[in-house]
PDB file of C-alpha atoms in Angstrom:
ATOM      1  CA  MET A   5      96.225 122.331 151.737  1.00  0.00           C
ATOM      2  CA  ALA A   6      93.730 119.434 151.652  1.00  0.00           C
ATOM      3  CA  TYR A   7      90.686 121.060 153.054  1.00  0.00           C
ATOM      4  CA  ALA A   8      87.141 120.408 151.668  1.00  0.00           C
ATOM      5  CA  VAL A   9      83.686 121.827 152.650  1.00  0.00           C
ATOM      6  CA  SER A  10      81.586 119.098 154.182  1.00  0.00           C
ATOM      7  CA  ASP A  11      78.088 118.405 153.014  1.00  0.00           C
ATOM      8  CA  THR A  12      76.842 118.124 156.633  1.00  0.00           C
ATOM      9  CA  ASP A  13      76.490 120.796 159.293  1.00  0.00           C
ATOM     10  CA  GLN A  14      77.286 119.795 163.117  1.00  0.00           C
ATOM     11  CA  TYR A  15      76.599 121.638 166.468  1.00  0.00           C
ATOM     12  CA  CYS A  16      79.663 123.428 167.525  1.00  0.00           C
ATOM     13  CA  LYS A  17      80.099 123.694 171.355  1.00  0.00           C
ATOM     14  CA  ASP A  18      82.249 127.045 171.208  1.00  0.00           C
ATOM     15  CA  CYS A  19      79.802 128.850 168.621  1.00  0.00           C
ATOM     16  CA  LYS A  20      76.845 127.067 170.658  1.00  0.00           C
ATOM     17  CA  ARG A  21      74.839 126.588 167.294  1.00  0.00           C
ATOM     18  CA  ILE A  22      74.994 124.311 164.211  1.00  0.00           C
ATOM     19  CA  THR A  23      77.701 125.613 161.855  1.00  0.00           C
ATOM     20  CA  GLN A  24      79.092 124.573 158.552  1.00  0.00           C
ATOM     21  CA  THR A  25      82.163 122.117 158.891  1.00  0.00           C
ATOM     22  CA  VAL A  26      85.316 121.647 156.987  1.00  0.00           C
ATOM     23  CA  LEU A  27      87.235 118.481 156.510  1.00  0.00           C
ATOM     24  CA  ASP A  28      91.023 118.163 156.701  1.00  0.00           C
ATOM     25  CA  HIS A  29      92.051 115.185 154.668  1.00  0.00           C
ATOM     26  CA  ARG A  30      95.639 115.282 155.691  1.00  0.00           C
ATOM     27  CA  GLN A  31      94.732 115.077 159.585  1.00  0.00           C
ATOM     28  CA  GLY A  32      91.427 113.333 159.454  1.00  0.00           C
ATOM     29  CA  ASP A  33      89.736 116.309 161.232  1.00  0.00           C
ATOM     30  CA  THR A  34      86.444 117.761 161.122  1.00  0.00           C
ATOM     31  CA  ILE A  35      86.575 121.594 161.826  1.00  0.00           C
ATOM     32  CA  CYS A  36      84.197 124.192 162.581  1.00  0.00           C
ATOM     33  CA  SER A  37      84.338 126.781 159.787  1.00  0.00           C
ATOM     34  CA  GLU A  38      83.630 129.791 162.088  1.00  0.00           C
ATOM     35  CA  CYS A  39      85.827 129.208 165.061  1.00  0.00           C
ATOM     36  CA  GLY A  40      88.202 126.617 164.140  1.00  0.00           C
ATOM     37  CA  LEU A  41      87.377 124.022 166.650  1.00  0.00           C
ATOM     38  CA  VAL A  42      87.966 120.536 166.054  1.00  0.00           C
ATOM     39  CA  LEU A  43      84.575 118.745 166.308  1.00  0.00           C
ATOM     40  CA  GLU A  44      85.795 115.152 165.385  1.00  0.00           C
ATOM     41  CA  ALA A  45      89.202 113.358 164.779  1.00  0.00           C
ATOM     42  CA  TYR A  46      90.339 110.799 162.655  1.00  0.00           C
ATOM     43  CA  PHE A  47      87.249 110.333 160.401  1.00  0.00           C
ATOM     44  CA  VAL A  48      87.638 107.722 157.579  1.00  0.00           C
ATOM     45  CA  ASP A  49      87.623 109.236 154.271  1.00  0.00           C
ATOM     46  CA  THR A  50      85.589 106.997 151.708  1.00  0.00           C
ATOM     47  CA  THR A  51      86.015 109.624 148.835  1.00  0.00           C
ATOM     48  CA  ALA A  52      88.296 109.129 145.765  1.00  0.00           C
ATOM     49  CA  GLU A  53      92.129 109.686 146.448  1.00  0.00           C
ATOM     50  CA  TRP A  54      93.381 113.054 145.505  1.00  0.00           C
ATOM     51  CA  ARG A  55      96.858 111.890 144.345  1.00  0.00           C
ATOM     52  CA  THR A  56      98.255 108.925 142.364  1.00  0.00           C
ATOM     53  CA  PHE A  57     100.427 106.124 143.612  1.00  0.00           C
ATOM     54  CA  ALA A  58     101.764 104.805 140.375  1.00  0.00           C
ATOM     55  CA  ASP A  59     105.421 104.877 139.470  1.00  0.00           C
ATOM     56  CA  THR A  60     104.743 106.100 135.916  1.00  0.00           C
ATOM     57  CA  GLU A  61     103.767 109.594 135.087  1.00  0.00           C
ATOM     58  CA  ASN A  62     101.222 108.690 132.581  1.00  0.00           C
ATOM     59  CA  ASP A  63      99.074 106.603 135.011  1.00  0.00           C
ATOM     60  CA  HIS A  64      96.801 109.006 136.498  1.00  0.00           C
ATOM     61  CA  ASP A  65      94.474 106.301 138.397  1.00  0.00           C
ATOM     62  CA  PRO A  66      94.138 107.458 141.888  1.00  0.00           C
ATOM     63  CA  GLN A  67      92.983 104.209 143.467  1.00  0.00           C
ATOM     64  CA  ARG A  68      95.289 102.226 145.779  1.00  0.00           C
ATOM     65  CA  THR A  69      93.671  98.673 144.843  1.00  0.00           C
ATOM     66  CA  GLY A  70      93.129  96.726 141.768  1.00  0.00           C
ATOM     67  CA  ASP A  71      90.175  94.438 140.856  1.00  0.00           C
ATOM     68  CA  ALA A  72      87.910  92.611 143.170  1.00  0.00           C
ATOM     69  CA  VAL A  73      88.848  89.095 144.355  1.00  0.00           C
ATOM     70  CA  ASN A  74      87.452  86.661 141.805  1.00  0.00           C
ATOM     71  CA  PRO A  75      87.006  83.150 143.640  1.00  0.00           C
ATOM     72  CA  LEU A  76      87.109  81.369 140.105  1.00  0.00           C
ATOM     73  CA  LEU A  77      90.755  82.645 139.502  1.00  0.00           C
ATOM     74  CA  HIS A  78      94.027  81.326 140.998  1.00  0.00           C
ATOM     75  CA  ASN A  79      94.726  83.309 144.173  1.00  0.00           C
ATOM     76  CA  GLY A  80      91.482  85.173 143.527  1.00  0.00           C
ATOM     77  CA  GLY A  81      92.993  86.791 140.595  1.00  0.00           C
ATOM     78  CA  LEU A  82      95.387  88.989 142.645  1.00  0.00           C
ATOM     79  CA  GLY A  83      99.085  89.250 142.082  1.00  0.00           C
ATOM     80  CA  THR A  84     102.106  91.397 142.383  1.00  0.00           C
ATOM     81  CA  MET A  85     103.442  93.728 139.800  1.00  0.00           C
ATOM     82  CA  ILE A  86     107.198  94.582 140.052  1.00  0.00           C
ATOM     83  CA  SER A  87     107.525  98.187 138.411  1.00  0.00           C
ATOM     84  CA  ASP A  88     110.727  99.640 136.846  1.00  0.00           C
ATOM     85  CA  ALA A  89     112.121 102.247 138.908  1.00  0.00           C
ATOM     86  CA  LYS A  90     111.783 105.781 137.733  1.00  0.00           C
ATOM     87  CA  ASN A  91     115.710 106.517 137.470  1.00  0.00           C
ATOM     88  CA  ASN A  92     116.482 103.424 135.519  1.00  0.00           C
ATOM     89  CA  VAL A  93     117.406 104.128 131.898  1.00  0.00           C
ATOM     90  CA  VAL A  94     115.275 102.076 129.461  1.00  0.00           C
ATOM     91  CA  GLY A  95     117.542  99.494 127.996  1.00  0.00           C
ATOM     92  CA  SER A  96     119.906  99.348 130.715  1.00  0.00           C
ATOM     93  CA  ASN A  97     121.055  96.140 132.406  1.00  0.00           C
ATOM     94  CA  GLN A  98     118.997  96.760 135.550  1.00  0.00           C
ATOM     95  CA  SER A  99     115.992  97.606 133.594  1.00  0.00           C
ATOM     96  CA  ARG A 100     116.330  94.481 131.616  1.00  0.00           C
ATOM     97  CA  SER A 101     116.862  92.374 134.779  1.00  0.00           C
ATOM     98  CA  LEU A 102     113.868  93.828 136.306  1.00  0.00           C
ATOM     99  CA  GLY A 103     111.640  93.264 133.141  1.00  0.00           C
ATOM    100  CA  ARG A 104     112.870  89.552 133.020  1.00  0.00           C
ATOM    101  CA  VAL A 105     112.013  89.041 136.779  1.00  0.00           C
ATOM    102  CA  ASN A 106     108.329  90.908 136.286  1.00  0.00           C
ATOM    103  CA  LYS A 107     107.637  88.421 133.145  1.00  0.00           C
ATOM    104  CA  MET A 108     108.620  85.471 135.600  1.00  0.00           C
ATOM    105  CA  VAL A 109     106.512  86.593 138.407  1.00  0.00           C
ATOM    106  CA  GLN A 110     103.357  87.216 136.269  1.00  0.00           C
ATOM    107  CA  LYS A 111     103.704  83.831 134.605  1.00  0.00           C
ATOM    108  CA  GLN A 112     103.888  82.049 137.941  1.00  0.00           C
ATOM    109  CA  GLN A 113     100.995  84.266 139.481  1.00  0.00           C
ATOM    110  CA  ASN A 114      98.760  84.371 136.514  1.00  0.00           C
ATOM    111  CA  PRO A 115      98.186  80.865 135.131  1.00  0.00           C
ATOM    112  CA  ASP A 116      94.795  81.745 134.327  1.00  0.00           C
ATOM    113  CA  ARG A 117      95.361  84.321 131.586  1.00  0.00           C
ATOM    114  CA  SER A 118      92.897  82.653 129.165  1.00  0.00           C
ATOM    115  CA  LEU A 119      90.347  82.513 131.997  1.00  0.00           C
ATOM    116  CA  THR A 120      90.685  86.175 132.556  1.00  0.00           C
ATOM    117  CA  GLN A 121      90.274  86.887 129.107  1.00  0.00           C
ATOM    118  CA  ALA A 122      87.170  84.754 128.687  1.00  0.00           C
ATOM    119  CA  PHE A 123      85.516  86.403 131.733  1.00  0.00           C
ATOM    120  CA  ALA A 124      86.015  89.794 130.369  1.00  0.00           C
ATOM    121  CA  SER A 125      84.477  88.671 126.960  1.00  0.00           C
ATOM    122  CA  ILE A 126      81.496  87.212 128.919  1.00  0.00           C
ATOM    123  CA  ALA A 127      81.148  90.552 130.843  1.00  0.00           C
ATOM    124  CA  SER A 128      81.373  92.614 127.773  1.00  0.00           C
ATOM    125  CA  LYS A 129      78.746  90.506 125.796  1.00  0.00           C
ATOM    126  CA  ALA A 130      76.484  90.679 128.838  1.00  0.00           C
ATOM    127  CA  SER A 131      76.783  94.384 128.991  1.00  0.00           C
ATOM    128  CA  MET A 132      75.765  94.577 125.276  1.00  0.00           C
ATOM    129  CA  LEU A 133      72.659  92.533 126.006  1.00  0.00           C
ATOM    130  CA  GLY A 134      71.798  94.469 129.162  1.00  0.00           C
ATOM    131  CA  LEU A 135      71.917  91.540 131.337  1.00  0.00           C
ATOM    132  CA  MET A 136      72.311  91.513 135.260  1.00  0.00           C
ATOM    133  CA  ASN A 137      75.561  90.430 137.090  1.00  0.00           C
ATOM    134  CA  THR A 138      73.901  87.298 138.360  1.00  0.00           C
ATOM    135  CA  VAL A 139      73.870  86.080 134.592  1.00  0.00           C
ATOM    136  CA  VAL A 140      77.573  87.177 134.214  1.00  0.00           C
ATOM    137  CA  SER A 141      78.649  85.359 137.336  1.00  0.00           C
ATOM    138  CA  ARG A 142      76.850  82.073 136.262  1.00  0.00           C
ATOM    139  CA  ALA A 143      78.264  82.271 132.846  1.00  0.00           C
ATOM    140  CA  GLN A 144      81.617  82.589 134.161  1.00  0.00           C
ATOM    141  CA  GLN A 145      81.166  79.766 136.519  1.00  0.00           C
ATOM    142  CA  ILE A 146      79.992  77.510 133.579  1.00  0.00           C
ATOM    143  CA  TYR A 147      83.065  78.509 131.636  1.00  0.00           C
ATOM    144  CA  LYS A 148      85.240  77.730 134.582  1.00  0.00           C
ATOM    145  CA  GLU A 149      83.797  74.368 135.123  1.00  0.00           C
ATOM    146  CA  ALA A 150      84.000  73.396 131.414  1.00  0.00           C
ATOM    147  CA  ASP A 151      87.727  74.501 131.549  1.00  0.00           C
ATOM    148  CA  ASP A 152      88.337  72.113 134.349  1.00  0.00           C
ATOM    149  CA  LYS A 153      87.028  69.329 132.447  1.00  0.00           C
ATOM    150  CA  LYS A 154      89.235  70.269 129.403  1.00  0.00           C
ATOM    151  CA  PHE A 155      86.280  71.229 127.276  1.00  0.00           C
ATOM    152  CA  CYS A 156      87.508  74.610 126.081  1.00  0.00           C
ATOM    153  CA  ARG A 157      90.493  73.150 124.212  1.00  0.00           C
ATOM    154  CA  GLY A 158      90.252  73.415 120.594  1.00  0.00           C
ATOM    155  CA  ARG A 159      87.084  75.495 120.468  1.00  0.00           C
ATOM    156  CA  LYS A 160      86.340  78.911 119.270  1.00  0.00           C
ATOM    157  CA  ASP A 161      86.549  81.441 122.086  1.00  0.00           C
ATOM    158  CA  GLU A 162      83.719  83.625 120.877  1.00  0.00           C
ATOM    159  CA  ALA A 163      81.407  80.707 120.164  1.00  0.00           C
ATOM    160  CA  LEU A 164      82.176  79.168 123.629  1.00  0.00           C
ATOM    161  CA  THR A 165      81.835  82.290 125.789  1.00  0.00           C
ATOM    162  CA  THR A 166      78.681  83.184 123.841  1.00  0.00           C
ATOM    163  CA  ALA A 167      77.100  79.738 124.543  1.00  0.00           C
ATOM    164  CA  CYS A 168      77.970  79.976 128.214  1.00  0.00           C
ATOM    165  CA  LEU A 169      76.095  83.308 128.243  1.00  0.00           C
ATOM    166  CA  PHE A 170      73.238  81.777 126.423  1.00  0.00           C
ATOM    167  CA  LEU A 171      73.070  78.738 128.797  1.00  0.00           C
ATOM    168  CA  ALA A 172      73.424  81.145 131.926  1.00  0.00           C
ATOM    169  CA  CYS A 173      70.462  83.247 130.491  1.00  0.00           C
ATOM    170  CA  GLN A 174      68.189  80.082 130.666  1.00  0.00           C
ATOM    171  CA  GLU A 175      69.203  79.044 133.984  1.00  0.00           C
ATOM    172  CA  GLU A 176      68.821  82.284 135.698  1.00  0.00           C
ATOM    173  CA  GLY A 177      65.591  83.165 134.115  1.00  0.00           C
ATOM    174  CA  PHE A 178      66.554  85.974 131.735  1.00  0.00           C
ATOM    175  CA  PRO A 179      65.247  84.402 128.380  1.00  0.00           C
ATOM    176  CA  ARG A 180      67.033  85.669 125.282  1.00  0.00           C
ATOM    177  CA  THR A 181      66.508  84.058 122.013  1.00  0.00           C
ATOM    178  CA  LEU A 182      69.478  82.387 120.072  1.00  0.00           C
ATOM    179  CA  LYS A 183      69.268  85.156 117.502  1.00  0.00           C
ATOM    180  CA  GLU A 184      69.669  87.993 120.202  1.00  0.00           C
ATOM    181  CA  VAL A 185      72.697  86.182 121.820  1.00  0.00           C
ATOM    182  CA  ALA A 186      74.329  85.542 118.567  1.00  0.00           C
ATOM    183  CA  THR A 187      74.385  89.383 117.795  1.00  0.00           C
ATOM    184  CA  VAL A 188      77.327  89.614 120.290  1.00  0.00           C
ATOM    185  CA  GLY A 189      79.044  86.443 119.102  1.00  0.00           C
ATOM    186  CA  ASN A 190      81.516  88.348 116.931  1.00  0.00           C
ATOM    187  CA  GLY A 191      81.545  86.224 114.157  1.00  0.00           C
ATOM    188  CA  ALA A 192      80.165  82.892 115.747  1.00  0.00           C
ATOM    189  CA  THR A 193      77.138  81.618 114.052  1.00  0.00           C
ATOM    190  CA  LYS A 194      73.737  80.495 115.677  1.00  0.00           C
ATOM    191  CA  LYS A 195      74.457  76.951 114.741  1.00  0.00           C
ATOM    192  CA  GLU A 196      77.884  76.967 116.582  1.00  0.00           C
ATOM    193  CA  ILE A 197      76.562  78.688 119.476  1.00  0.00           C
ATOM    194  CA  ASN A 198      73.684  76.350 119.947  1.00  0.00           C
ATOM    195  CA  LYS A 199      75.825  73.136 119.300  1.00  0.00           C
ATOM    196  CA  ILE A 200      78.282  74.091 122.010  1.00  0.00           C
ATOM    197  CA  LYS A 201      75.556  75.018 124.358  1.00  0.00           C
ATOM    198  CA  GLU A 202      73.896  71.641 124.097  1.00  0.00           C
ATOM    199  CA  GLN A 203      77.346  70.047 124.447  1.00  0.00           C
ATOM    200  CA  LEU A 204      77.880  72.062 127.684  1.00  0.00           C
ATOM    201  CA  LYS A 205      74.572  70.759 129.076  1.00  0.00           C
ATOM    202  CA  LYS A 206      75.797  67.278 128.602  1.00  0.00           C
ATOM    203  CA  VAL A 207      79.462  67.578 129.907  1.00  0.00           C
ATOM    204  CA  LEU A 208      78.285  69.824 132.987  1.00  0.00           C
ATOM    205  CA  GLU A 209      75.166  67.769 133.484  1.00  0.00           C
ATOM    206  CA  ILE A 210      72.976  70.945 133.510  1.00  0.00           C
ATOM    207  CA  ASP A 211      69.175  70.805 133.292  1.00  0.00           C
ATOM    208  CA  SER A 212      68.387  74.436 131.848  1.00  0.00           C
ATOM    209  CA  LYS A 213      65.118  75.767 132.226  1.00  0.00           C
ATOM    210  CA  ILE A 214      62.741  75.218 129.101  1.00  0.00           C
ATOM    211  CA  ILE A 215      61.787  78.805 127.556  1.00  0.00           C
ATOM    212  CA  HIS A 216      58.081  79.005 127.234  1.00  0.00           C
ATOM    213  CA  ALA A 217      56.132  81.442 125.197  1.00  0.00           C
ATOM    214  CA  GLU A 218      55.067  83.568 128.527  1.00  0.00           C
ATOM    215  CA  ASP A 219      58.722  84.066 129.156  1.00  0.00           C
ATOM    216  CA  LEU A 220      59.119  86.249 125.864  1.00  0.00           C
ATOM    217  CA  THR A 221      55.765  87.941 125.883  1.00  0.00           C
ATOM    218  CA  ARG A 222      56.643  91.233 127.660  1.00  0.00           C
ATOM    219  CA  ARG A 223      59.788  91.924 125.621  1.00  0.00           C
ATOM    220  CA  SER A 224      58.165  91.094 122.312  1.00  0.00           C
ATOM    221  CA  CYS A 225      54.794  92.717 122.769  1.00  0.00           C
ATOM    222  CA  SER A 226      56.616  95.857 124.268  1.00  0.00           C
ATOM    223  CA  SER A 227      58.630  96.249 121.016  1.00  0.00           C
ATOM    224  CA  ILE A 228      55.633  96.740 119.000  1.00  0.00           C
ATOM    225  CA  GLY A 229      53.886  99.023 121.419  1.00  0.00           C
ATOM    226  CA  MET A 230      51.245  96.611 122.618  1.00  0.00           C
ATOM    227  CA  LYS A 231      49.257  97.920 125.654  1.00  0.00           C
ATOM    228  CA  HIS A 232      49.121  96.293 129.140  1.00  0.00           C
ATOM    229  CA  GLN A 233      45.484  94.729 128.352  1.00  0.00           C
ATOM    230  CA  GLY A 234      46.768  93.241 125.089  1.00  0.00           C
ATOM    231  CA  MET A 235      49.764  91.684 126.793  1.00  0.00           C
ATOM    232  CA  LYS A 236      47.491  90.138 129.587  1.00  0.00           C
ATOM    233  CA  ALA A 237      45.288  88.782 126.776  1.00  0.00           C
ATOM    234  CA  VAL A 238      48.268  87.253 125.204  1.00  0.00           C
ATOM    235  CA  ASN A 239      49.404  85.543 128.422  1.00  0.00           C
ATOM    236  CA  GLU A 240      45.927  84.114 129.144  1.00  0.00           C
ATOM    237  CA  THR A 241      45.553  82.725 125.478  1.00  0.00           C
ATOM    238  CA  LEU A 242      49.059  81.332 125.824  1.00  0.00           C
ATOM    239  CA  GLU A 243      47.978  79.655 128.937  1.00  0.00           C
ATOM    240  CA  LYS A 244      44.780  78.251 127.523  1.00  0.00           C
ATOM    241  CA  LEU A 245      46.795  76.738 124.510  1.00  0.00           C
ATOM    242  CA  LYS A 246      48.512  74.356 126.955  1.00  0.00           C
ATOM    243  CA  GLU A 247      45.325  72.229 126.816  1.00  0.00           C
ATOM    244  CA  TYR A 248      45.749  71.769 122.982  1.00  0.00           C
ATOM    245  CA  ASP A 249      48.296  69.909 121.092  1.00  0.00           C
ATOM    246  CA  ILE A 250      49.781  72.561 119.279  1.00  0.00           C
ATOM    247  CA  ARG A 251      53.215  71.316 117.983  1.00  0.00           C
ATOM    248  CA  ARG A 252      54.937  74.676 117.210  1.00  0.00           C
ATOM    249  CA  THR A 253      57.812  76.194 118.899  1.00  0.00           C
ATOM    250  CA  PRO A 254      56.980  78.861 121.678  1.00  0.00           C
ATOM    251  CA  LYS A 255      58.281  81.843 119.651  1.00  0.00           C
ATOM    252  CA  SER A 256      56.063  80.901 116.800  1.00  0.00           C
ATOM    253  CA  VAL A 257      53.077  80.235 118.965  1.00  0.00           C
ATOM    254  CA  LEU A 258      53.566  83.715 120.501  1.00  0.00           C
ATOM    255  CA  ALA A 259      53.945  85.446 117.175  1.00  0.00           C
ATOM    256  CA  ALA A 260      50.627  83.850 116.081  1.00  0.00           C
ATOM    257  CA  VAL A 261      48.744  85.021 119.277  1.00  0.00           C
ATOM    258  CA  MET A 262      50.155  88.299 118.992  1.00  0.00           C
ATOM    259  CA  TYR A 263      48.928  88.788 115.576  1.00  0.00           C
ATOM    260  CA  MET A 264      45.563  87.660 116.786  1.00  0.00           C
ATOM    261  CA  MET A 265      45.552  90.434 119.485  1.00  0.00           C
ATOM    262  CA  VAL A 266      46.863  93.024 117.013  1.00  0.00           C
ATOM    263  CA  GLN A 267      43.797  92.492 114.811  1.00  0.00           C
ATOM    264  CA  LEU A 268      41.282  92.514 117.686  1.00  0.00           C
ATOM    265  CA  SER A 269      42.660  95.734 119.028  1.00  0.00           C
ATOM    266  CA  ASN A 270      42.581  97.350 115.697  1.00  0.00           C
ATOM    267  CA  ASP A 271      46.353  97.958 115.690  1.00  0.00           C
ATOM    268  CA  VAL A 272      47.891  98.996 112.440  1.00  0.00           C
ATOM    269  CA  THR A 273      50.942  96.712 113.321  1.00  0.00           C
ATOM    270  CA  SER A 274      51.610  94.359 110.320  1.00  0.00           C
ATOM    271  CA  LEU A 275      52.348  90.546 110.396  1.00  0.00           C
ATOM    272  CA  LYS A 276      56.037  91.390 109.387  1.00  0.00           C
ATOM    273  CA  GLU A 277      56.430  93.598 112.352  1.00  0.00           C
ATOM    274  CA  VAL A 278      54.736  91.002 114.765  1.00  0.00           C
ATOM    275  CA  SER A 279      57.140  88.416 113.301  1.00  0.00           C
ATOM    276  CA  GLN A 280      60.105  90.403 113.844  1.00  0.00           C
ATOM    277  CA  ALA A 281      59.150  91.344 117.398  1.00  0.00           C
ATOM    278  CA  ALA A 282      58.640  87.692 118.187  1.00  0.00           C
ATOM    279  CA  ASP A 283      61.984  86.714 116.217  1.00  0.00           C
ATOM    280  CA  VAL A 284      60.193  84.371 113.863  1.00  0.00           C
ATOM    281  CA  ALA A 285      59.860  84.193 110.049  1.00  0.00           C
ATOM    282  CA  VAL A 286      56.730  85.597 108.387  1.00  0.00           C
ATOM    283  CA  GLY A 287      56.186  82.348 106.698  1.00  0.00           C
ATOM    284  CA  THR A 288      56.401  80.385 110.178  1.00  0.00           C
ATOM    285  CA  THR A 289      53.812  82.918 111.727  1.00  0.00           C
ATOM    286  CA  LYS A 290      51.594  82.357 108.921  1.00  0.00           C
ATOM    287  CA  LYS A 291      51.700  78.562 109.338  1.00  0.00           C
ATOM    288  CA  THR A 292      51.337  78.697 113.278  1.00  0.00           C
ATOM    289  CA  TYR A 293      48.474  81.129 112.931  1.00  0.00           C
ATOM    290  CA  LYS A 294      46.617  78.563 110.438  1.00  0.00           C
ATOM    291  CA  ASP A 295      46.981  76.042 113.199  1.00  0.00           C
ATOM    292  CA  LEU A 296      45.622  78.088 115.852  1.00  0.00           C
ATOM    293  CA  TYR A 297      42.869  79.870 114.110  1.00  0.00           C
ATOM    294  CA  PRO A 298      40.270  76.983 114.537  1.00  0.00           C
ATOM    295  CA  TYR A 299      40.540  77.390 118.474  1.00  0.00           C
ATOM    296  CA  ALA A 300      40.508  81.181 118.580  1.00  0.00           C
ATOM    297  CA  SER A 301      36.935  81.474 120.009  1.00  0.00           C
ATOM    298  CA  ARG A 302      38.039  79.269 122.765  1.00  0.00           C
ATOM    299  CA  ILE A 303      41.421  80.440 123.776  1.00  0.00           C
ATOM    300  CA  ILE A 304      40.888  84.350 123.372  1.00  0.00           C
ATOM    301  CA  PRO A 305      39.649  85.674 126.610  1.00  0.00           C
ATOM    302  CA  SER A 306      35.994  86.959 126.596  1.00  0.00           C
ATOM    303  CA  TRP A 307      36.608  89.974 128.458  1.00  0.00           C
ATOM    304  CA  PHE A 308      39.155  91.033 125.677  1.00  0.00           C
ATOM    305  CA  ALA A 309      36.984  90.381 122.571  1.00  0.00           C
ATOM    306  CA  LYS A 310      33.570  89.434 121.947  1.00  0.00           C
ATOM    307  CA  LEU A 311      32.737  86.378 119.796  1.00  0.00           C
ATOM    308  CA  GLU A 312      31.440  88.385 116.772  1.00  0.00           C
ATOM    309  CA  ASP A 313      34.758  90.230 116.887  1.00  0.00           C
ATOM    310  CA  ILE A 314      36.720  87.017 117.072  1.00  0.00           C
ATOM    311  CA  LYS A 315      34.771  85.806 113.926  1.00  0.00           C
ATOM    312  CA  LYS A 316      36.271  88.927 111.941  1.00  0.00           C
ATOM    313  CA  LEU A 317      39.804  87.434 112.322  1.00  0.00           C
ATOM    314  CA  ARG A 318      41.478  87.286 109.041  1.00  0.00           C
ATOM    315  CA  ILE A 319      40.869  83.781 107.461  1.00  0.00           C
ATOM    316  CA  PRO A 320      44.256  82.020 106.975  1.00  0.00           C
TER     317      PRO A 320
END
């Protein structure tokens, strides 16, 4: 029997009240559980299948369909699989013939095998970094465009797929540092990833968004437990710094400003912890802090710290 208790109750004309219903999956009927009256017929069942459709006994997947259509792949990534019959003896002439035919069909229908593998690698890396599907789609599109221009030949797949993901992060407004992205590179170095990313920008004529220090503020500040008021002060300080000629990288400027706010909020966070949060070397943070220190009273918001408190900042 294929009956299941429904989550919804309906009005039964015979019982003349609302009763619990039962779903008959075989007939597609909604039945009153008390009098047996068919209340609705031919309903559409959107739940999972209750039996499998595979030819092999080891396959317990109850779904009738495969993957979704991917417009970046040949024929949308869809194809036909010729399965061996259950009664065929392994090694028999008929079994071998079906195997050869299946290989020929797969070869003709799946010319994008390398693309499929690359797309799966990009999706896996994005999942480890906690990135959204929009970034995954853009990274896959970048890889496809590069493949169409024969750019992918002769290059390491891990470095290439990671570089596509890094570039997609910048384009879609999900800033990730090179060091973060390199953690999912499976052996690809930061130098290799960054080099390929710059080559992709030239070949595909992509003008990626420049990462500013403000883009990294929330994630970096949150990692050291900085409160909302501190984050707000960091952002305002970074905005005021645009009026000055500070020739330092966005990450190093962020680290130095964060270090100032940590001192002003009497936080016990160390310089090393701040540098790690901003993905900057301790020495770089010290040098940038030295450059920013003369402007401290002019760039730090007055609502966050008084002038006498700012003067108590550590002298570099």
